[in-house]
Amino acid sequence: MGYLYYGADAHAIEIEDRQLAHLRVAILSLLRAGHSVAFTCPRSKELGGGRESIWITPQTDLRFRFRGSRAPNLNEHWVRAIIATNDSAAGLHMVPECAHPSETAVPHESAPRQNASAPQWAHPRQLSKS
C-alpha cells in the first residue's frame, strides 16, 4: 500500500501501489495540462468509512509514496480511463483496470459531461522531461 499526500499539512490517502502508480500518471497529466481535479475516493473503515473528495490544483502540494521498490508496468488504457473520469459529474476517481478501452464500463454518474477535454496521456518519462 502506498500513500497520496496532499496539501500543506500533508494529509494522506492510502492506496494500493499499482492503483497509485496509475493515479499518479493520470493526476500529473491533468495538472500539466492546466486542469484542476476533484478526486473522490473511499475512506477506510478505520477512519469511519464513507468517501471523501479533495480539490487538487496545479499549486497543490502532492507527494506519492510507494511501499514497493519496483515500479509496475503501466496500463495506458487504464490511465486513459482514469483521466476520462475527471470530466464526469463524480470527478476523478479510480475505475477497474481494463486491458482495452472497450472494457471500461462508465456508470451513469461517471458519464462524461458535454465538451469534455481530457489531456493526452503522458508516460512518466515524458512527464519528467518537461
mmCIF file of N, CA and C in Angstrom:
data_model
loop_
_atom_site.group_PDB
_atom_site.id
_atom_site.type_symbol
_atom_site.label_atom_id
_atom_site.label_comp_id
_atom_site.label_asym_id
_atom_site.label_seq_id
_atom_site.Cartn_x
_atom_site.Cartn_y
_atom_site.Cartn_z
ATOM 1 N N MET A 1 0.835 -1.178 0.000
ATOM 2 C CA MET A 1 0.000 0.000 0.000
ATOM 3 C C MET A 1 0.879 1.240 0.000
ATOM 4 N N GLY A 2 0.465 2.200 -0.803
ATOM 5 C CA GLY A 2 1.179 3.454 -0.863
ATOM 6 C C GLY A 2 0.305 4.582 -0.345
ATOM 7 N N TYR A 3 0.801 5.801 -0.466
ATOM 8 C CA TYR A 3 0.077 6.958 0.045
ATOM 9 C C TYR A 3 0.138 8.116 -0.936
ATOM 10 N N LEU A 4 -0.969 8.820 -1.052
ATOM 11 C CA LEU A 4 -1.035 10.097 -1.750
ATOM 12 C C LEU A 4 -1.121 11.143 -0.656
ATOM 13 N N TYR A 5 -0.076 11.959 -0.526
ATOM 14 C CA TYR A 5 -0.060 13.050 0.447
ATOM 15 C C TYR A 5 -0.435 14.324 -0.288
ATOM 16 N N TYR A 6 -1.287 15.146 0.321
ATOM 17 C CA TYR A 6 -1.726 16.362 -0.353
ATOM 18 C C TYR A 6 -1.869 17.503 0.641
ATOM 19 N N GLY A 7 -1.691 18.714 0.123
ATOM 20 C CA GLY A 7 -1.859 19.915 0.926
ATOM 21 C C GLY A 7 -0.642 20.231 1.767
ATOM 22 N N ALA A 8 -0.649 21.433 2.332
ATOM 23 C CA ALA A 8 0.473 21.901 3.142
ATOM 24 C C ALA A 8 0.653 21.055 4.401
ATOM 25 N N ASP A 9 -0.447 20.483 4.921
ATOM 26 C CA ASP A 9 -0.367 19.650 6.123
ATOM 27 C C ASP A 9 -0.093 18.188 5.805
ATOM 28 N N ALA A 10 0.055 17.862 4.528
ATOM 29 C CA ALA A 10 0.371 16.507 4.057
ATOM 30 C C ALA A 10 -0.606 15.455 4.572
ATOM 31 N N HIS A 11 -1.897 15.718 4.390
ATOM 32 C CA HIS A 11 -2.905 14.699 4.685
ATOM 33 C C HIS A 11 -2.639 13.518 3.759
ATOM 34 N N ALA A 12 -2.963 12.314 4.199
ATOM 35 C CA ALA A 12 -2.642 11.123 3.413
ATOM 36 C C ALA A 12 -3.878 10.297 3.088
ATOM 37 N N ILE A 13 -3.847 9.716 1.892
ATOM 38 C CA ILE A 13 -4.851 8.746 1.467
ATOM 39 C C ILE A 13 -4.085 7.476 1.127
ATOM 40 N N GLU A 14 -4.488 6.359 1.734
ATOM 41 C CA GLU A 14 -3.817 5.085 1.479
ATOM 42 C C GLU A 14 -4.422 4.433 0.240
ATOM 43 N N ILE A 15 -3.556 4.055 -0.707
ATOM 44 C CA ILE A 15 -3.985 3.462 -1.971
ATOM 45 C C ILE A 15 -3.001 2.350 -2.334
ATOM 46 N N GLU A 16 -3.515 1.262 -2.861
ATOM 47 C CA GLU A 16 -2.674 0.143 -3.299
ATOM 48 C C GLU A 16 -1.659 0.658 -4.325
ATOM 49 N N ASP A 17 -0.414 0.181 -4.252
ATOM 50 C CA ASP A 17 0.685 0.690 -5.082
ATOM 51 C C ASP A 17 0.377 0.717 -6.582
ATOM 52 N N ARG A 18 -0.182 -0.352 -7.120
ATOM 53 C CA ARG A 18 -0.454 -0.395 -8.567
ATOM 54 C C ARG A 18 -1.483 0.667 -8.950
ATOM 55 N N GLN A 19 -2.526 0.802 -8.148
ATOM 56 C CA GLN A 19 -3.520 1.841 -8.411
ATOM 57 C C GLN A 19 -2.887 3.224 -8.297
ATOM 58 N N LEU A 20 -2.064 3.413 -7.259
ATOM 59 C CA LEU A 20 -1.425 4.710 -7.036
ATOM 60 C C LEU A 20 -0.512 5.095 -8.198
ATOM 61 N N ALA A 21 0.204 4.135 -8.761
ATOM 62 C CA ALA A 21 1.087 4.420 -9.898
ATOM 63 C C ALA A 21 0.282 4.944 -11.086
ATOM 64 N N HIS A 22 -0.872 4.344 -11.345
ATOM 65 C CA HIS A 22 -1.716 4.782 -12.458
ATOM 66 C C HIS A 22 -2.398 6.115 -12.137
ATOM 67 N N LEU A 23 -2.827 6.269 -10.894
ATOM 68 C CA LEU A 23 -3.436 7.529 -10.472
ATOM 69 C C LEU A 23 -2.429 8.672 -10.570
ATOM 70 N N ARG A 24 -1.176 8.403 -10.215
ATOM 71 C CA ARG A 24 -0.112 9.415 -10.292
ATOM 72 C C ARG A 24 0.020 9.959 -11.718
ATOM 73 N N VAL A 25 0.097 9.056 -12.687
ATOM 74 C CA VAL A 25 0.237 9.482 -14.079
ATOM 75 C C VAL A 25 -1.000 10.263 -14.516
ATOM 76 N N ALA A 26 -2.184 9.801 -14.126
ATOM 77 C CA ALA A 26 -3.421 10.489 -14.505
ATOM 78 C C ALA A 26 -3.472 11.899 -13.916
ATOM 79 N N ILE A 27 -3.209 12.021 -12.615
ATOM 80 C CA ILE A 27 -3.263 13.337 -11.963
ATOM 81 C C ILE A 27 -2.203 14.269 -12.537
ATOM 82 N N LEU A 28 -0.970 13.796 -12.684
ATOM 83 C CA LEU A 28 0.091 14.667 -13.203
ATOM 84 C C LEU A 28 -0.181 15.079 -14.644
ATOM 85 N N SER A 29 -0.759 14.195 -15.450
ATOM 86 C CA SER A 29 -1.120 14.555 -16.829
ATOM 87 C C SER A 29 -2.167 15.662 -16.836
ATOM 88 N N LEU A 30 -3.171 15.539 -15.974
ATOM 89 C CA LEU A 30 -4.219 16.559 -15.893
ATOM 90 C C LEU A 30 -3.658 17.894 -15.401
ATOM 91 N N LEU A 31 -2.836 17.851 -14.356
ATOM 92 C CA LEU A 31 -2.268 19.088 -13.811
ATOM 93 C C LEU A 31 -1.349 19.779 -14.811
ATOM 94 N N ARG A 32 -0.547 19.009 -15.525
ATOM 95 C CA ARG A 32 0.341 19.604 -16.530
ATOM 96 C C ARG A 32 -0.431 20.240 -17.670
ATOM 97 N N ALA A 33 -1.637 19.753 -17.915
ATOM 98 C CA ALA A 33 -2.495 20.335 -18.954
ATOM 99 C C ALA A 33 -3.271 21.535 -18.412
ATOM 100 N N GLY A 34 -3.035 21.899 -17.149
ATOM 101 C CA GLY A 34 -3.681 23.065 -16.562
ATOM 102 C C GLY A 34 -5.043 22.800 -15.947
ATOM 103 N N HIS A 35 -5.429 21.528 -15.834
ATOM 104 C CA HIS A 35 -6.724 21.173 -15.248
ATOM 105 C C HIS A 35 -6.606 21.072 -13.733
ATOM 106 N N SER A 36 -7.692 21.378 -13.048
ATOM 107 C CA SER A 36 -7.809 21.076 -11.628
ATOM 108 C C SER A 36 -8.562 19.762 -11.512
ATOM 109 N N VAL A 37 -8.451 19.123 -10.365
ATOM 110 C CA VAL A 37 -9.003 17.785 -10.188
ATOM 111 C C VAL A 37 -9.789 17.721 -8.884
ATOM 112 N N ALA A 38 -11.012 17.220 -8.948
ATOM 113 C CA ALA A 38 -11.775 16.868 -7.747
ATOM 114 C C ALA A 38 -11.671 15.353 -7.632
ATOM 115 N N PHE A 39 -10.765 14.875 -6.781
ATOM 116 C CA PHE A 39 -10.523 13.438 -6.646
ATOM 117 C C PHE A 39 -11.375 12.882 -5.515
ATOM 118 N N THR A 40 -12.169 11.870 -5.821
ATOM 119 C CA THR A 40 -13.033 11.227 -4.834
ATOM 120 C C THR A 40 -12.564 9.798 -4.618
ATOM 121 N N CYS A 41 -12.460 9.409 -3.341
ATOM 122 C CA CYS A 41 -12.026 8.053 -3.021
ATOM 123 C C CYS A 41 -12.724 7.574 -1.758
ATOM 124 N N PRO A 42 -12.808 6.257 -1.596
ATOM 125 C CA PRO A 42 -13.419 5.720 -0.374
ATOM 126 C C PRO A 42 -12.505 5.941 0.825
ATOM 127 N N ARG A 43 -13.112 6.108 1.998
ATOM 128 C CA ARG A 43 -12.355 6.215 3.254
ATOM 129 C C ARG A 43 -12.307 4.844 3.904
ATOM 130 N N SER A 44 -11.220 4.565 4.571
ATOM 131 C CA SER A 44 -11.090 3.274 5.247
ATOM 132 C C SER A 44 -12.070 3.187 6.415
ATOM 133 N N LYS A 45 -12.400 1.971 6.791
ATOM 134 C CA LYS A 45 -13.305 1.764 7.930
ATOM 135 C C LYS A 45 -12.704 2.332 9.207
ATOM 136 N N GLU A 46 -11.364 2.292 9.319
ATOM 137 C CA GLU A 46 -10.689 2.840 10.500
ATOM 138 C C GLU A 46 -10.925 4.344 10.634
ATOM 139 N N LEU A 47 -11.191 5.010 9.513
ATOM 140 C CA LEU A 47 -11.445 6.455 9.522
ATOM 141 C C LEU A 47 -12.935 6.768 9.472
ATOM 142 N N GLY A 48 -13.758 5.753 9.674
ATOM 143 C CA GLY A 48 -15.194 5.984 9.709
ATOM 144 C C GLY A 48 -15.931 5.613 8.438
ATOM 145 N N GLY A 49 -15.211 5.141 7.426
ATOM 146 C CA GLY A 49 -15.850 4.730 6.177
ATOM 147 C C GLY A 49 -16.338 5.906 5.356
ATOM 148 N N GLY A 50 -17.199 5.622 4.404
ATOM 149 C CA GLY A 50 -17.718 6.662 3.516
ATOM 150 C C GLY A 50 -16.738 6.970 2.402
ATOM 151 N N ARG A 51 -16.792 8.194 1.938
ATOM 152 C CA ARG A 51 -15.869 8.629 0.888
ATOM 153 C C ARG A 51 -15.535 10.088 1.116
ATOM 154 N N GLU A 52 -14.466 10.525 0.482
ATOM 155 C CA GLU A 52 -14.055 11.921 0.591
ATOM 156 C C GLU A 52 -13.602 12.413 -0.765
ATOM 157 N N SER A 53 -13.720 13.712 -0.956
ATOM 158 C CA SER A 53 -13.243 14.353 -2.182
ATOM 159 C C SER A 53 -12.239 15.420 -1.800
ATOM 160 N N ILE A 54 -11.185 15.511 -2.590
ATOM 161 C CA ILE A 54 -10.196 16.568 -2.376
ATOM 162 C C ILE A 54 -10.047 17.350 -3.675
ATOM 163 N N TRP A 55 -9.843 18.645 -3.558
ATOM 164 C CA TRP A 55 -9.666 19.531 -4.696
ATOM 165 C C TRP A 55 -8.172 19.712 -4.903
ATOM 166 N N ILE A 56 -7.701 19.340 -6.080
ATOM 167 C CA ILE A 56 -6.277 19.414 -6.405
ATOM 168 C C ILE A 56 -6.102 20.382 -7.564
ATOM 169 N N THR A 57 -5.258 21.383 -7.373
ATOM 170 C CA THR A 57 -4.940 22.348 -8.426
ATOM 171 C C THR A 57 -3.459 22.203 -8.772
ATOM 172 N N PRO A 58 -3.013 22.844 -9.848
ATOM 173 C CA PRO A 58 -1.581 22.781 -10.159
ATOM 174 C C PRO A 58 -0.697 23.334 -9.030
ATOM 175 N N GLN A 59 -1.268 24.120 -8.106
ATOM 176 C CA GLN A 59 -0.494 24.675 -6.994
ATOM 177 C C GLN A 59 -0.528 23.803 -5.736
ATOM 178 N N THR A 60 -1.315 22.738 -5.733
ATOM 179 C CA THR A 60 -1.436 21.873 -4.559
ATOM 180 C C THR A 60 -0.153 21.074 -4.353
ATOM 181 N N ASP A 61 0.293 21.025 -3.097
ATOM 182 C CA ASP A 61 1.442 20.183 -2.759
ATOM 183 C C ASP A 61 0.998 18.726 -2.809
ATOM 184 N N LEU A 62 1.687 17.920 -3.612
ATOM 185 C CA LEU A 62 1.383 16.495 -3.745
ATOM 186 C C LEU A 62 2.649 15.681 -3.571
ATOM 187 N N ARG A 63 2.494 14.511 -2.961
ATOM 188 C CA ARG A 63 3.608 13.569 -2.869
ATOM 189 C C ARG A 63 3.016 12.170 -2.966
ATOM 190 N N PHE A 64 3.652 11.339 -3.759
ATOM 191 C CA PHE A 64 3.225 9.957 -3.949
ATOM 192 C C PHE A 64 4.284 9.061 -3.312
ATOM 193 N N ARG A 65 3.872 8.241 -2.351
ATOM 194 C CA ARG A 65 4.819 7.357 -1.665
ATOM 195 C C ARG A 65 4.394 5.914 -1.899
ATOM 196 N N PHE A 66 5.329 5.125 -2.400
ATOM 197 C CA PHE A 66 5.063 3.728 -2.714
ATOM 198 C C PHE A 66 5.789 2.834 -1.720
ATOM 199 N N ARG A 67 5.119 1.795 -1.256
ATOM 200 C CA ARG A 67 5.743 0.836 -0.340
ATOM 201 C C ARG A 67 6.679 -0.094 -1.091
ATOM 202 N N GLY A 68 6.259 -0.529 -2.268
ATOM 203 C CA GLY A 68 7.066 -1.455 -3.054
ATOM 204 C C GLY A 68 8.258 -0.763 -3.690
ATOM 205 N N SER A 69 9.319 -1.526 -3.920
ATOM 206 C CA SER A 69 10.526 -0.949 -4.516
ATOM 207 C C SER A 69 10.491 -0.978 -6.039
ATOM 208 N N ARG A 70 9.598 -1.769 -6.626
ATOM 209 C CA ARG A 70 9.524 -1.878 -8.084
ATOM 210 C C ARG A 70 8.350 -1.074 -8.622
ATOM 211 N N ALA A 71 8.617 -0.339 -9.675
ATOM 212 C CA ALA A 71 7.531 0.377 -10.352
ATOM 213 C C ALA A 71 6.780 -0.615 -11.238
ATOM 214 N N PRO A 72 5.451 -0.619 -11.175
ATOM 215 C CA PRO A 72 4.698 -1.558 -12.010
ATOM 216 C C PRO A 72 4.699 -1.127 -13.470
ATOM 217 N N ASN A 73 4.467 -2.081 -14.360
ATOM 218 C CA ASN A 73 4.243 -1.727 -15.759
ATOM 219 C C ASN A 73 2.929 -0.970 -15.821
ATOM 220 N N LEU A 74 2.917 0.107 -16.579
ATOM 221 C CA LEU A 74 1.702 0.921 -16.660
ATOM 222 C C LEU A 74 0.804 0.456 -17.791
ATOM 223 N N ASN A 75 -0.486 0.462 -17.523
ATOM 224 C CA ASN A 75 -1.519 0.102 -18.484
ATOM 225 C C ASN A 75 -2.095 1.411 -19.030
ATOM 226 N N GLU A 76 -1.721 1.758 -20.248
ATOM 227 C CA GLU A 76 -2.146 3.020 -20.859
ATOM 228 C C GLU A 76 -3.664 3.149 -20.907
ATOM 229 N N HIS A 77 -4.363 2.053 -21.189
ATOM 230 C CA HIS A 77 -5.829 2.108 -21.272
ATOM 231 C C HIS A 77 -6.441 2.443 -19.915
ATOM 232 N N TRP A 78 -5.848 1.915 -18.851
ATOM 233 C CA TRP A 78 -6.354 2.204 -17.507
ATOM 234 C C TRP A 78 -6.103 3.670 -17.159
ATOM 235 N N VAL A 79 -4.910 4.181 -17.484
ATOM 236 C CA VAL A 79 -4.614 5.596 -17.226
ATOM 237 C C VAL A 79 -5.617 6.480 -17.962
ATOM 238 N N ARG A 80 -5.870 6.177 -19.229
ATOM 239 C CA ARG A 80 -6.833 6.968 -20.011
ATOM 240 C C ARG A 80 -8.239 6.893 -19.415
ATOM 241 N N ALA A 81 -8.619 5.712 -18.933
ATOM 242 C CA ALA A 81 -9.942 5.553 -18.318
ATOM 243 C C ALA A 81 -10.053 6.386 -17.041
ATOM 244 N N ILE A 82 -8.988 6.439 -16.250
ATOM 245 C CA ILE A 82 -8.987 7.258 -15.032
ATOM 246 C C ILE A 82 -9.079 8.734 -15.408
ATOM 247 N N ILE A 83 -8.280 9.169 -16.380
ATOM 248 C CA ILE A 83 -8.312 10.566 -16.826
ATOM 249 C C ILE A 83 -9.708 10.945 -17.297
ATOM 250 N N ALA A 84 -10.373 10.045 -18.011
ATOM 251 C CA ALA A 84 -11.710 10.337 -18.545
ATOM 252 C C ALA A 84 -12.723 10.616 -17.438
ATOM 253 N N THR A 85 -12.511 10.059 -16.237
ATOM 254 C CA THR A 85 -13.464 10.312 -15.148
ATOM 255 C C THR A 85 -13.401 11.747 -14.651
ATOM 256 N N ASN A 86 -12.317 12.471 -14.936
ATOM 257 C CA ASN A 86 -12.200 13.852 -14.462
ATOM 258 C C ASN A 86 -13.296 14.737 -15.037
ATOM 259 N N ASP A 87 -13.772 14.426 -16.223
ATOM 260 C CA ASP A 87 -14.820 15.221 -16.854
ATOM 261 C C ASP A 87 -16.206 14.641 -16.589
ATOM 262 N N SER A 88 -16.346 13.906 -15.497
ATOM 263 C CA SER A 88 -17.641 13.338 -15.133
ATOM 264 C C SER A 88 -18.228 14.122 -13.966
ATOM 265 N N ALA A 89 -19.497 13.919 -13.732
ATOM 266 C CA ALA A 89 -20.157 14.585 -12.606
ATOM 267 C C ALA A 89 -19.540 14.159 -11.276
ATOM 268 N N ALA A 90 -19.029 12.931 -11.203
ATOM 269 C CA ALA A 90 -18.426 12.416 -9.973
ATOM 270 C C ALA A 90 -16.991 12.893 -9.779
ATOM 271 N N GLY A 91 -16.366 13.474 -10.788
ATOM 272 C CA GLY A 91 -14.978 13.890 -10.694
ATOM 273 C C GLY A 91 -14.029 12.714 -10.859
ATOM 274 N N LEU A 92 -12.737 12.980 -10.724
ATOM 275 C CA LEU A 92 -11.713 11.950 -10.906
ATOM 276 C C LEU A 92 -11.860 10.877 -9.837
ATOM 277 N N HIS A 93 -11.858 9.627 -10.266
ATOM 278 C CA HIS A 93 -11.925 8.504 -9.333
ATOM 279 C C HIS A 93 -11.352 7.269 -10.006
ATOM 280 N N MET A 94 -11.040 6.289 -9.182
ATOM 281 C CA MET A 94 -10.486 5.044 -9.704
ATOM 282 C C MET A 94 -11.587 4.229 -10.365
ATOM 283 N N VAL A 95 -11.224 3.559 -11.444
ATOM 284 C CA VAL A 95 -12.108 2.625 -12.134
ATOM 285 C C VAL A 95 -11.368 1.291 -12.198
ATOM 286 N N PRO A 96 -12.086 0.189 -12.413
ATOM 287 C CA PRO A 96 -11.397 -1.102 -12.510
ATOM 288 C C PRO A 96 -10.399 -1.114 -13.668
ATOM 289 N N GLU A 97 -9.312 -1.848 -13.487
ATOM 290 C CA GLU A 97 -8.306 -1.937 -14.547
ATOM 291 C C GLU A 97 -8.895 -2.618 -15.771
ATOM 292 N N CYS A 98 -8.533 -2.099 -16.937
ATOM 293 C CA CYS A 98 -9.019 -2.658 -18.194
ATOM 294 C C CYS A 98 -7.829 -2.933 -19.106
ATOM 295 N N ALA A 99 -7.983 -3.916 -19.979
ATOM 296 C CA ALA A 99 -6.926 -4.249 -20.935
ATOM 297 C C ALA A 99 -7.130 -3.519 -22.248
ATOM 298 N N HIS A 100 -8.341 -3.036 -22.486
ATOM 299 C CA HIS A 100 -8.691 -2.369 -23.734
ATOM 300 C C HIS A 100 -9.765 -1.334 -23.426
ATOM 301 N N PRO A 101 -9.791 -0.196 -24.140
ATOM 302 C CA PRO A 101 -10.772 0.846 -23.829
ATOM 303 C C PRO A 101 -12.219 0.360 -23.835
ATOM 304 N N SER A 102 -12.548 -0.608 -24.666
ATOM 305 C CA SER A 102 -13.928 -1.079 -24.741
ATOM 306 C C SER A 102 -14.352 -1.832 -23.482
ATOM 307 N N GLU A 103 -13.391 -2.215 -22.637
ATOM 308 C CA GLU A 103 -13.709 -2.940 -21.407
ATOM 309 C C GLU A 103 -14.110 -2.019 -20.271
ATOM 310 N N THR A 104 -13.931 -0.729 -20.427
ATOM 311 C CA THR A 104 -14.226 0.207 -19.358
ATOM 312 C C THR A 104 -15.712 0.512 -19.332
ATOM 313 N N ALA A 105 -16.349 0.111 -18.268
ATOM 314 C CA ALA A 105 -17.768 0.435 -18.097
ATOM 315 C C ALA A 105 -17.857 1.781 -17.403
ATOM 316 N N VAL A 106 -18.610 2.701 -17.958
ATOM 317 C CA VAL A 106 -18.755 4.028 -17.371
ATOM 318 C C VAL A 106 -20.139 4.114 -16.742
ATOM 319 N N PRO A 107 -20.228 4.069 -15.394
ATOM 320 C CA PRO A 107 -21.523 4.186 -14.742
ATOM 321 C C PRO A 107 -22.169 5.534 -15.042
ATOM 322 N N HIS A 108 -23.476 5.614 -14.868
ATOM 323 C CA HIS A 108 -24.227 6.832 -15.184
ATOM 324 C C HIS A 108 -23.619 8.071 -14.527
ATOM 325 N N GLU A 109 -23.319 8.006 -13.227
ATOM 326 C CA GLU A 109 -22.789 9.185 -12.546
ATOM 327 C C GLU A 109 -21.396 9.552 -13.023
ATOM 328 N N SER A 110 -20.728 8.635 -13.721
ATOM 329 C CA SER A 110 -19.393 8.906 -14.230
ATOM 330 C C SER A 110 -19.397 9.285 -15.702
ATOM 331 N N ALA A 111 -20.565 9.360 -16.297
ATOM 332 C CA ALA A 111 -20.634 9.672 -17.725
ATOM 333 C C ALA A 111 -20.011 11.031 -17.989
ATOM 334 N N PRO A 112 -19.180 11.143 -19.042
ATOM 335 C CA PRO A 112 -18.529 12.416 -19.332
ATOM 336 C C PRO A 112 -19.542 13.529 -19.588
ATOM 337 N N ARG A 113 -19.189 14.730 -19.131
ATOM 338 C CA ARG A 113 -20.028 15.899 -19.367
ATOM 339 C C ARG A 113 -19.827 16.371 -20.794
ATOM 340 N N GLN A 114 -20.721 17.196 -21.271
ATOM 341 C CA GLN A 114 -20.599 17.790 -22.597
ATOM 342 C C GLN A 114 -19.309 18.604 -22.661
ATOM 343 N N ASN A 115 -18.706 18.674 -23.827
ATOM 344 C CA ASN A 115 -17.495 19.469 -24.074
ATOM 345 C C ASN A 115 -16.311 19.039 -23.207
ATOM 346 N N ALA A 116 -16.222 17.761 -22.904
ATOM 347 C CA ALA A 116 -15.102 17.264 -22.111
ATOM 348 C C ALA A 116 -13.818 17.376 -22.925
ATOM 349 N N SER A 117 -12.740 17.786 -22.258
ATOM 350 C CA SER A 117 -11.459 17.917 -22.959
ATOM 351 C C SER A 117 -10.342 17.363 -22.092
ATOM 352 N N ALA A 118 -10.221 16.065 -22.044
ATOM 353 C CA ALA A 118 -9.178 15.433 -21.243
ATOM 354 C C ALA A 118 -7.840 15.552 -21.959
ATOM 355 N N PRO A 119 -6.766 15.754 -21.210
ATOM 356 C CA PRO A 119 -5.447 15.847 -21.832
ATOM 357 C C PRO A 119 -4.992 14.491 -22.342
ATOM 358 N N GLN A 120 -3.985 14.517 -23.159
ATOM 359 C CA GLN A 120 -3.402 13.279 -23.659
ATOM 360 C C GLN A 120 -2.616 12.624 -22.529
ATOM 361 N N TRP A 121 -2.602 11.310 -22.542
ATOM 362 C CA TRP A 121 -1.839 10.551 -21.562
ATOM 363 C C TRP A 121 -0.359 10.773 -21.810
ATOM 364 N N ALA A 122 0.408 10.939 -20.744
ATOM 365 C CA ALA A 122 1.854 11.109 -20.870
ATOM 366 C C ALA A 122 2.550 10.062 -20.017
ATOM 367 N N HIS A 123 3.479 9.344 -20.609
ATOM 368 C CA HIS A 123 4.257 8.352 -19.869
ATOM 369 C C HIS A 123 5.105 9.091 -18.837
ATOM 370 N N PRO A 124 5.347 8.495 -17.653
ATOM 371 C CA PRO A 124 6.137 9.173 -16.625
ATOM 372 C C PRO A 124 7.480 9.691 -17.115
ATOM 373 N N ARG A 125 8.118 8.998 -18.047
ATOM 374 C CA ARG A 125 9.395 9.503 -18.576
ATOM 375 C C ARG A 125 9.186 10.821 -19.305
ATOM 376 N N GLN A 126 8.051 10.959 -19.998
ATOM 377 C CA GLN A 126 7.748 12.214 -20.684
ATOM 378 C C GLN A 126 7.467 13.312 -19.671
ATOM 379 N N LEU A 127 6.807 12.969 -18.556
ATOM 380 C CA LEU A 127 6.492 13.962 -17.535
ATOM 381 C C LEU A 127 7.759 14.543 -16.925
ATOM 382 N N SER A 128 8.777 13.710 -16.735
ATOM 383 C CA SER A 128 9.995 14.185 -16.091
ATOM 384 C C SER A 128 10.862 15.031 -17.016
ATOM 385 N N LYS A 129 10.580 15.030 -18.325
ATOM 386 C CA LYS A 129 11.398 15.794 -19.275
ATOM 387 C C LYS A 129 10.999 17.257 -19.348
ATOM 388 N N SER A 130 9.777 17.596 -18.910
ATOM 389 C CA SER A 130 9.363 18.994 -19.046
ATOM 390 C C SER A 130 9.749 19.837 -17.875
#
